[in-house]
mmCIF file of C-alpha atoms in Angstrom:
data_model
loop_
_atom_site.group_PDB
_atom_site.id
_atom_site.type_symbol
_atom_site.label_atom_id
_atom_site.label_comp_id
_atom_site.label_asym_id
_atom_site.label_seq_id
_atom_site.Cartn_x
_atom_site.Cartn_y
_atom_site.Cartn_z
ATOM 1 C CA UNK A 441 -13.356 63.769 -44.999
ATOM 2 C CA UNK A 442 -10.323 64.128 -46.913
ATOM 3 C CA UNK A 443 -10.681 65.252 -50.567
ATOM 4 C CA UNK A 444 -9.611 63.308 -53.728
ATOM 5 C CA UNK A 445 -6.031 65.177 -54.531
ATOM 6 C CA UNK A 446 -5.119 65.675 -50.810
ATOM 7 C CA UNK A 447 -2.351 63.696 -49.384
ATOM 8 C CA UNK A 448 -3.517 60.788 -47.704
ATOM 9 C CA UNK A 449 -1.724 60.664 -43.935
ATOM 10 C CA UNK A 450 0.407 57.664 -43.175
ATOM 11 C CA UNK A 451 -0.738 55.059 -40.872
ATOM 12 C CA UNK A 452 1.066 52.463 -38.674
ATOM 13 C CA UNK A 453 -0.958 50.168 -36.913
ATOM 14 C CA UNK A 454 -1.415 46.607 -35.794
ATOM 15 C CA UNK A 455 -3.734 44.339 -37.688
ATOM 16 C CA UNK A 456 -3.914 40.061 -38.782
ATOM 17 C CA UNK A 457 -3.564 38.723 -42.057
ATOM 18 C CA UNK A 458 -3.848 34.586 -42.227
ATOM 19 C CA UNK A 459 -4.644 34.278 -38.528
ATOM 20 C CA UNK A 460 -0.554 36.182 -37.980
ATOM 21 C CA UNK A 461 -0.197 39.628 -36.491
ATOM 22 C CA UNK A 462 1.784 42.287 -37.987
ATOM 23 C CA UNK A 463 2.857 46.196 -38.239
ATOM 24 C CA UNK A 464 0.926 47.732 -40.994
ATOM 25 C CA UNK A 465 2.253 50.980 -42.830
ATOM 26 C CA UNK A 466 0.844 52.820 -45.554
ATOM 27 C CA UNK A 467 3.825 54.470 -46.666
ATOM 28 C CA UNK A 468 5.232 50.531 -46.789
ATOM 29 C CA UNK A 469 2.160 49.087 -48.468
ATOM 30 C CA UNK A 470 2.392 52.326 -51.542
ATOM 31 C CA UNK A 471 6.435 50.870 -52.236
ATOM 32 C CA UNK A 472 4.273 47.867 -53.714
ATOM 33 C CA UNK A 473 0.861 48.611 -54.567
ATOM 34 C CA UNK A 474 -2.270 51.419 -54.499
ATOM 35 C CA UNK A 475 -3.860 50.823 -51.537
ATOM 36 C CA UNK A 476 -7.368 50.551 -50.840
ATOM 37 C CA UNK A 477 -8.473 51.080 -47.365
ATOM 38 C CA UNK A 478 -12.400 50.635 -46.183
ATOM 39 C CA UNK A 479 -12.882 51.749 -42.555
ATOM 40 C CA UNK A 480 -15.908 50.380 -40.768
ATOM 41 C CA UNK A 481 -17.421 50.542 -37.710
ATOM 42 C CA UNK A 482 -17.317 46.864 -36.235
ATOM 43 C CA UNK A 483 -16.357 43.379 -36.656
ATOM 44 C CA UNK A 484 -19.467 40.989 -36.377
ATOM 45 C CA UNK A 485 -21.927 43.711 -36.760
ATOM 46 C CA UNK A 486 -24.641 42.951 -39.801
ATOM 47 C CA UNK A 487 -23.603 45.779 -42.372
ATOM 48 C CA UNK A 488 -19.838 45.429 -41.759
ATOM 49 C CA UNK A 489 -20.146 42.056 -42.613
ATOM 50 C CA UNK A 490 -22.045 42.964 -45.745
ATOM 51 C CA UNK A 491 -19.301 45.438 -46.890
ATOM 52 C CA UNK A 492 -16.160 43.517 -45.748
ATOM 53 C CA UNK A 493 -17.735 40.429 -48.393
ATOM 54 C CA UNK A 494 -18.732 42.708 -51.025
ATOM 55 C CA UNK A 495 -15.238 44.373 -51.249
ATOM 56 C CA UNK A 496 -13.622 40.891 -51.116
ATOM 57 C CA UNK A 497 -15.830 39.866 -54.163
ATOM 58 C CA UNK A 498 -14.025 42.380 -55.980
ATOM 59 C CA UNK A 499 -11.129 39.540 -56.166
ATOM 60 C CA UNK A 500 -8.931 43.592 -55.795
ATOM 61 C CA UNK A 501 -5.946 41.045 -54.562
ATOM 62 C CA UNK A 502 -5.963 39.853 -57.834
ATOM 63 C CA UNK A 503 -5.451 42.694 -59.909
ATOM 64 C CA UNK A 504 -1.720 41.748 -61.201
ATOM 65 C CA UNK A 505 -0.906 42.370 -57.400
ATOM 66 C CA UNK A 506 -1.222 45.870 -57.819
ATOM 67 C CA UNK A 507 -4.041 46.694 -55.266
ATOM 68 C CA UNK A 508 -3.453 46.536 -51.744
ATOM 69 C CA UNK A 509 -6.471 46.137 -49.541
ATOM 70 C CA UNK A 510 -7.012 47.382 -45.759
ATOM 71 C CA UNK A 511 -9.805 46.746 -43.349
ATOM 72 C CA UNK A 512 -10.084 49.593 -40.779
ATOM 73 C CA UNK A 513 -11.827 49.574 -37.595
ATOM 74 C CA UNK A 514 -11.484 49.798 -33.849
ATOM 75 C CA UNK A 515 -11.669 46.536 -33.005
ATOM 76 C CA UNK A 516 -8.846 44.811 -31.236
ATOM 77 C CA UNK A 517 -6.468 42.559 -33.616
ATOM 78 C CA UNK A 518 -7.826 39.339 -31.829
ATOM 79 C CA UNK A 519 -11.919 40.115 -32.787
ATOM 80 C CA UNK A 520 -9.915 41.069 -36.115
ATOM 81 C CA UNK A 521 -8.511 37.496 -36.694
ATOM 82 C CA UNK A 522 -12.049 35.527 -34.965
ATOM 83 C CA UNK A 523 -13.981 37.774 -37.619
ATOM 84 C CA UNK A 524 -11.693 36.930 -40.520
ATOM 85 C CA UNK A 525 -11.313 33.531 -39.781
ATOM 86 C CA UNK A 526 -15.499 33.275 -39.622
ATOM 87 C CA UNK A 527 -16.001 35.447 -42.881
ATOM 88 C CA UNK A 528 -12.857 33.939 -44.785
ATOM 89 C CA UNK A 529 -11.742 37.636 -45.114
ATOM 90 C CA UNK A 530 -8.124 37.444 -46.895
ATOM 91 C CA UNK A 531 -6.505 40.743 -46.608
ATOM 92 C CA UNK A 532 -5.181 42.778 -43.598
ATOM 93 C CA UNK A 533 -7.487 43.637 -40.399
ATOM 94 C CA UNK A 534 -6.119 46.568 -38.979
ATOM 95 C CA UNK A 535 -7.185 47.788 -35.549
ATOM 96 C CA UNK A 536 -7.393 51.888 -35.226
ATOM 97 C CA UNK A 537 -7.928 51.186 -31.277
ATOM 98 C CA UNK A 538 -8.108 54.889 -30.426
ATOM 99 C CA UNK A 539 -9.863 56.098 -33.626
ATOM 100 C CA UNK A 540 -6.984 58.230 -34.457
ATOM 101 C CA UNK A 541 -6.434 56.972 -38.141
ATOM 102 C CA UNK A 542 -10.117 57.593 -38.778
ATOM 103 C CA UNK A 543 -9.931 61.150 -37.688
ATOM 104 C CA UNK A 544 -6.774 61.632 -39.519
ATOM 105 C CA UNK A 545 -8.989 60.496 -42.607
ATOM 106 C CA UNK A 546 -12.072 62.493 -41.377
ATOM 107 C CA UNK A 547 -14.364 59.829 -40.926
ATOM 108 C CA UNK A 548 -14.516 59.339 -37.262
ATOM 109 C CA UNK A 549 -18.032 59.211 -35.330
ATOM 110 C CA UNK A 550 -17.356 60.591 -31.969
ATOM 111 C CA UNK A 551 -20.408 57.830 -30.820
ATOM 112 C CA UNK A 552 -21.800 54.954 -32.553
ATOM 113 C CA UNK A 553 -24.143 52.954 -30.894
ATOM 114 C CA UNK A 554 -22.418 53.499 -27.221
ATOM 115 C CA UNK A 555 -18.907 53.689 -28.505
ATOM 116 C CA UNK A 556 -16.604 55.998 -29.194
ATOM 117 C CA UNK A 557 -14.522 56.984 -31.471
ATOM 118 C CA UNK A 558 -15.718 54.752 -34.779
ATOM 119 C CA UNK A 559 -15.287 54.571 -38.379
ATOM 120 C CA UNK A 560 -17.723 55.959 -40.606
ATOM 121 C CA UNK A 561 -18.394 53.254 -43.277
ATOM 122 C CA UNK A 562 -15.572 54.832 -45.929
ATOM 123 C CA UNK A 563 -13.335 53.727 -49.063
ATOM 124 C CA UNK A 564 -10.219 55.773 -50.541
ATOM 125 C CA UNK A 565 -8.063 54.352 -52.972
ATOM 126 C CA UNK A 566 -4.619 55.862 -52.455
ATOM 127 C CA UNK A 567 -1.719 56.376 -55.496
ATOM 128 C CA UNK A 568 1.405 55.496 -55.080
ATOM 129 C CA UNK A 569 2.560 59.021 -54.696
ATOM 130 C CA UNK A 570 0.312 59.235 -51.385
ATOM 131 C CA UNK A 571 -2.420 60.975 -53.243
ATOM 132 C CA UNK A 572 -6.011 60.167 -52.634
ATOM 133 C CA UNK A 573 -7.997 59.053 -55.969
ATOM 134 C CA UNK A 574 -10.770 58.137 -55.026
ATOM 135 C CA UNK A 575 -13.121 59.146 -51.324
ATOM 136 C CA UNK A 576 -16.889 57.810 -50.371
ATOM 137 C CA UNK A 577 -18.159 58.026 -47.022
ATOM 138 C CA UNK A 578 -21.890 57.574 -45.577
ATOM 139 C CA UNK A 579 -23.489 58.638 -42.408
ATOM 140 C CA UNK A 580 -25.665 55.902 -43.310
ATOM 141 C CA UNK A 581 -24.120 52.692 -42.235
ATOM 142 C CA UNK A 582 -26.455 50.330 -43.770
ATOM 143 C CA UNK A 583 -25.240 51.668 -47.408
ATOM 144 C CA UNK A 584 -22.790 49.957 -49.021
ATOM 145 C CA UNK A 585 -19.638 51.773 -51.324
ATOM 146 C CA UNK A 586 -19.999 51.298 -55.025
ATOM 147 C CA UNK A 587 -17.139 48.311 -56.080
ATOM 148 C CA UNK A 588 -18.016 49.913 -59.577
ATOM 149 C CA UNK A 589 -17.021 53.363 -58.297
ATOM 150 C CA UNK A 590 -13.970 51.719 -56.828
ATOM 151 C CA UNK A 591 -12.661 49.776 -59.644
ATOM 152 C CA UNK A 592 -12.882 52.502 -61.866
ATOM 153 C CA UNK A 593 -10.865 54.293 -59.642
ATOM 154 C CA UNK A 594 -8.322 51.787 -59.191
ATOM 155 C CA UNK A 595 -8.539 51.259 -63.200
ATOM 156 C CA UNK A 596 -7.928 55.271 -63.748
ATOM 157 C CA UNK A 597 -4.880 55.579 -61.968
ATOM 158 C CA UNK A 598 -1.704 56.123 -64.576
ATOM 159 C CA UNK A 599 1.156 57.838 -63.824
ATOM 160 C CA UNK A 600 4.495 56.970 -65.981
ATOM 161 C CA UNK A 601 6.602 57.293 -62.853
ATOM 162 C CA UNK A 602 4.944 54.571 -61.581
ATOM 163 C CA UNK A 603 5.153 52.633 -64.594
ATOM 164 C CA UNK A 604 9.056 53.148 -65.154
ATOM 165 C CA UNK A 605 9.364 52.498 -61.226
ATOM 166 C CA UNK A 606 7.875 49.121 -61.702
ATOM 167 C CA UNK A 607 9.441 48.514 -65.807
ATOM 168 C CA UNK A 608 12.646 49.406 -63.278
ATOM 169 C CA UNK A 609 11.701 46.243 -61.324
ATOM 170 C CA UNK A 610 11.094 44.091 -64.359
ATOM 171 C CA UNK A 611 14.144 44.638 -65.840
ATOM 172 C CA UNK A 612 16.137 43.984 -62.822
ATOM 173 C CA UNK A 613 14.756 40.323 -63.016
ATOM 174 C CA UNK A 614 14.998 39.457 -66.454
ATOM 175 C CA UNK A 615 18.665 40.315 -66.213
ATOM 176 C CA UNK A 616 19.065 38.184 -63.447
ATOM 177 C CA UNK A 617 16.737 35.458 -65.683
ATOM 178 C CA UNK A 618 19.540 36.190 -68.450
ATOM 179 C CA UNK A 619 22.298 35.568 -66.084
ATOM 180 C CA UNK A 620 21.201 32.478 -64.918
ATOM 181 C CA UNK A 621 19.699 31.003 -68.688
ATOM 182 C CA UNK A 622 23.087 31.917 -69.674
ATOM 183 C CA UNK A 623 24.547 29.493 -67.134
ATOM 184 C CA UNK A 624 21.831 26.755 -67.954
ATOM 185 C CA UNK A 625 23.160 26.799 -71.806
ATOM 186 C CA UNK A 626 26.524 26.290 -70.965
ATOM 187 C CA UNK A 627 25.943 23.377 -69.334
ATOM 188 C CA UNK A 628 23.014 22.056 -71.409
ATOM 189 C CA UNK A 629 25.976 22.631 -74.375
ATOM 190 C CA UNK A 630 27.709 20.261 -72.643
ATOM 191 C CA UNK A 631 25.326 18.155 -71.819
ATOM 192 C CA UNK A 632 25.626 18.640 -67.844
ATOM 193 C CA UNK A 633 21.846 18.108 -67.681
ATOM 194 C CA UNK A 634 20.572 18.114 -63.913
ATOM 195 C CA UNK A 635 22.617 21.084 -63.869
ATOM 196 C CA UNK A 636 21.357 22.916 -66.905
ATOM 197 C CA UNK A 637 17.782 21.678 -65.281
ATOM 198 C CA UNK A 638 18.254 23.754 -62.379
ATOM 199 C CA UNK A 639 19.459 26.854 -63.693
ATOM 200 C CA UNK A 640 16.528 26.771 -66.487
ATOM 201 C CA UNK A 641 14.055 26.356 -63.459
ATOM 202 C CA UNK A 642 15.618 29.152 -61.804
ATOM 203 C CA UNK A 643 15.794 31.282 -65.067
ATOM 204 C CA UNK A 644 12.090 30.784 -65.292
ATOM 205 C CA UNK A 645 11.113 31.991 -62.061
ATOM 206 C CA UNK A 646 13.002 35.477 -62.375
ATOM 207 C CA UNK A 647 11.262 35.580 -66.374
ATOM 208 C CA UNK A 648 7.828 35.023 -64.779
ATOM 209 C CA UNK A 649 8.780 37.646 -61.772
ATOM 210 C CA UNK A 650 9.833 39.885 -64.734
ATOM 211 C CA UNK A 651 6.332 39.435 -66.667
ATOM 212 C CA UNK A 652 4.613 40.189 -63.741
ATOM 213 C CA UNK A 653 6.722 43.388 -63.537
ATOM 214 C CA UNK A 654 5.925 44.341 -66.841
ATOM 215 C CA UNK A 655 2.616 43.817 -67.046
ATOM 216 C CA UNK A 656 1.805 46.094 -63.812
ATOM 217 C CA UNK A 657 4.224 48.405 -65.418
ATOM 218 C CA UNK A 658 1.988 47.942 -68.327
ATOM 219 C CA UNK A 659 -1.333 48.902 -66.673
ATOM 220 C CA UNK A 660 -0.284 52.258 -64.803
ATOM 221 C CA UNK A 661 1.883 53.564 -68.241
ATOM 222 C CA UNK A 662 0.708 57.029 -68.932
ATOM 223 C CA UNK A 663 1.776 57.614 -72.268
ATOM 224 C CA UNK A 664 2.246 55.152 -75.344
ATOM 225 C CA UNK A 665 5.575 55.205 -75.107
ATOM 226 C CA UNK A 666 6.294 54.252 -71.836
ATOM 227 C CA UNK A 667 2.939 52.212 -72.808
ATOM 228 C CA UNK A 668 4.795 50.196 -75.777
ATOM 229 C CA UNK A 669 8.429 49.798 -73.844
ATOM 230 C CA UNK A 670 6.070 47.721 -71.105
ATOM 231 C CA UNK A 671 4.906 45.694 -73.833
ATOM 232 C CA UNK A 672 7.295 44.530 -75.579
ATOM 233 C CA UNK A 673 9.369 43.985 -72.441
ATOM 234 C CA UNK A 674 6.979 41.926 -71.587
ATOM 235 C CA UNK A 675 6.808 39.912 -74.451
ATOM 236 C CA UNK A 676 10.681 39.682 -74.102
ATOM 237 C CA UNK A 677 10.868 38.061 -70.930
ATOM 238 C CA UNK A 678 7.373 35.346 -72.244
ATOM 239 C CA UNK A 679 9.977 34.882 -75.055
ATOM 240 C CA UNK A 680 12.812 33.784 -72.464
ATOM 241 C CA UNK A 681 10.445 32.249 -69.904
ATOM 242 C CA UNK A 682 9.189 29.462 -72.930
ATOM 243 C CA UNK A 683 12.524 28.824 -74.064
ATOM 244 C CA UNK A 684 13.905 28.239 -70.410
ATOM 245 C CA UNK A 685 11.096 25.952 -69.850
ATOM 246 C CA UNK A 686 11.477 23.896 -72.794
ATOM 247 C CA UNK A 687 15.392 23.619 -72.652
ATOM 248 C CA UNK A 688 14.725 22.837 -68.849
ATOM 249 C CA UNK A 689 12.347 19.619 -70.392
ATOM 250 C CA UNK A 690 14.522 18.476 -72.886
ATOM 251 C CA UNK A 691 17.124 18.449 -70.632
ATOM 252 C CA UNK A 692 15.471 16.117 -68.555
ATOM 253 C CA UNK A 693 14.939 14.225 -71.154
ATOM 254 C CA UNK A 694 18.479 13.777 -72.154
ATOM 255 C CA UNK A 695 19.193 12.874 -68.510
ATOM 256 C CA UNK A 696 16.866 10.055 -69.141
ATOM 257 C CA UNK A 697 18.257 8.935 -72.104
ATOM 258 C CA UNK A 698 15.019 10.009 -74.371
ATOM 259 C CA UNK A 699 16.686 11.261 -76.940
ATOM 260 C CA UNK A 700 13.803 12.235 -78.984
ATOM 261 C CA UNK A 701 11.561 13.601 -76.699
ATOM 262 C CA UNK A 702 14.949 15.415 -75.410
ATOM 263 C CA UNK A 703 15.222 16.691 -79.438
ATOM 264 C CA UNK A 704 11.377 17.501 -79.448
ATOM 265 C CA UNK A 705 11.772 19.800 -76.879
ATOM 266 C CA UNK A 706 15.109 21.472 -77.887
ATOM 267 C CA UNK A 707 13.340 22.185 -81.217
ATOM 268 C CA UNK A 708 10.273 24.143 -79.770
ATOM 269 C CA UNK A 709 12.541 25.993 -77.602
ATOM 270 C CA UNK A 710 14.894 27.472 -80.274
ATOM 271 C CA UNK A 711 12.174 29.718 -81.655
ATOM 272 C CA UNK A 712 11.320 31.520 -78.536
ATOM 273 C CA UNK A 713 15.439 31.711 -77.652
ATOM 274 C CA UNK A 714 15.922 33.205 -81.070
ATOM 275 C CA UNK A 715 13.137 35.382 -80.856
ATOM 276 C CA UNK A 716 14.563 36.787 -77.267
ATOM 277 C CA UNK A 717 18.280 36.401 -78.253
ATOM 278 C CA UNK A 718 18.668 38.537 -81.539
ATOM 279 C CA UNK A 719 15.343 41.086 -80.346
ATOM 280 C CA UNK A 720 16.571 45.130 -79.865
ATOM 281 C CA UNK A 721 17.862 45.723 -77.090
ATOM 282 C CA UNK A 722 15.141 47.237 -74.148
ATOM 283 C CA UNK A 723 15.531 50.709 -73.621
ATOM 284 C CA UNK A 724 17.186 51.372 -70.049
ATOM 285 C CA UNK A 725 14.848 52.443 -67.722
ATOM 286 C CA UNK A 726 16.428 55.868 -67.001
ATOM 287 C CA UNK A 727 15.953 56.769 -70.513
ATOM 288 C CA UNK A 728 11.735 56.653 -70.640
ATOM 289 C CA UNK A 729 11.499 58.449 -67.409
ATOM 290 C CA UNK A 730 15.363 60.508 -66.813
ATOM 291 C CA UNK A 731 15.522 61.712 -62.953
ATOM 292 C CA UNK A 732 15.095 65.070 -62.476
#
């Protein structure tokens, strides 16, 4: 089995997600998340069942969307989609038809049960650099991993590289958030209000895609620096977000002729735009983490 610190091989296989096939890579997963992969002998089989639910109760798609989660076995990608569609299994199937993946991994049983080539019940959590954080395997296929193991795993990863990677991400969006609130004032000063409505909306969803940013960024920050740019970036683009959506309702208002709900509104956003508006400036991400 391979060893936490080794370099986790890269993997492209088929596999279902939502009843659609796709191409799964790890290499393509890691430009987005950690990735999680449990391998496991069979779909429909008692214990498999047992383990597939237990790792979905870990709700690891909802971690910020930092955790990417893989199912591994050698089933075929249509038992994959009857078996998720049965167990309400969310993430990605993948089918390792040949066993090659799991051998790659070291956790391939050369016969289980009258097949060949299966998984051994198994669970790495893989870094974003390729790295493998976290192994468990059993012989025993009726035991089941540790989620705490695994959590703490995922929740022990920090790397600033990471961090600045994904601060890199966030700060690409609020700028584009800027952009377009910039637009919506102009023509909320001028009271062109279905148009300032629109840009506001859009403003917003680039400030929410740039909180999400941050926030991720937040979690994998290594040192409180990095730690403390995340954070207050973050509480930059809440700052903008507010004020976009409360310009965005007032100018609605306006357009309605309800003047003081339209006045309401404007007054609850200035606070946030000031806040945002005369705040220090971010520091670029090339200066917390400088390219070698």
């Amino acid at each position: 089995m391979l060893s936490v610190g080794s370099e986790a091989p890269n993997f492209s296989l088929p596999g279902v997600e939502g009843g659609e096939f796709d191409e799964y890579s790890l290499v393509e997963a890691l430009r987005e998340d950690l990735v999680v992969i449990a391998f496991y002998p069979a779909d429909f089989s008692p214990t498999c069942t047992d383990e597939l639910c237990t790792l979905q109760d870990m709700d690891l798609l909802n971690l910020d969307a930092d955790v990417t989660l893989f199912g591994i076995s050698g089933d075929s990608v249509f038992s994959h989609r009857r078996f998720a569609e049965e167990y309400d299994i969310t993430y990605p199937l993948l089918a390792d038809s040949m066993g090659e993946v799991a051998a790659e991994y070291g956790v391939c049983m050369a016969d289980w049960r009258g097949h060949r080539n299966v998984p051994k019940r198994s669970v790495f959590v893989i870094d974003e650099r390729q790295r493998v954080r976290y192994a468990w395997s059993t012989d025993d296929q009726s035991v089941l991993p540790d989620v705490g193991e695994v959590r703490a795993a995922i929740d022990d990863v920090r790397d600033d590289r990471t961090a600045v990677q994904r601060y890199a991400r966030g700060h690409e969006h609020l700028d584009t958030g800027r952009d377009r609130f910039e637009t919506a004032w102009s023509e909320y000063e001028v009271a062109a209000w279905l148009g300032a409505v629109e840009h506001f909306d859009d403003a917003v969803a680039y400030f929410d895609a740039a909180a999400e940013s941050f926030r991720s960024a937040g979690r994998f920050a290594e040192s409180a620096r990095v730690e403390h740019a995340c954070e207050a970036a973050g509480d930059r683009a809440d700052e903008y977000r507010q004020a976009a959506r409360w310009y965005a309702r007032s100018a609605e208002y306006y357009a309605d002729e309800e003047d003081d709900l339209g006045d309401e509104y404007r007054a609850d956003a200035e606070g946030p735009h000031e806040a945002a508006s005369t705040g220090d400036e971010l520091p670029a991400p090339s200066s917390l983490f400088p390219e070698e």
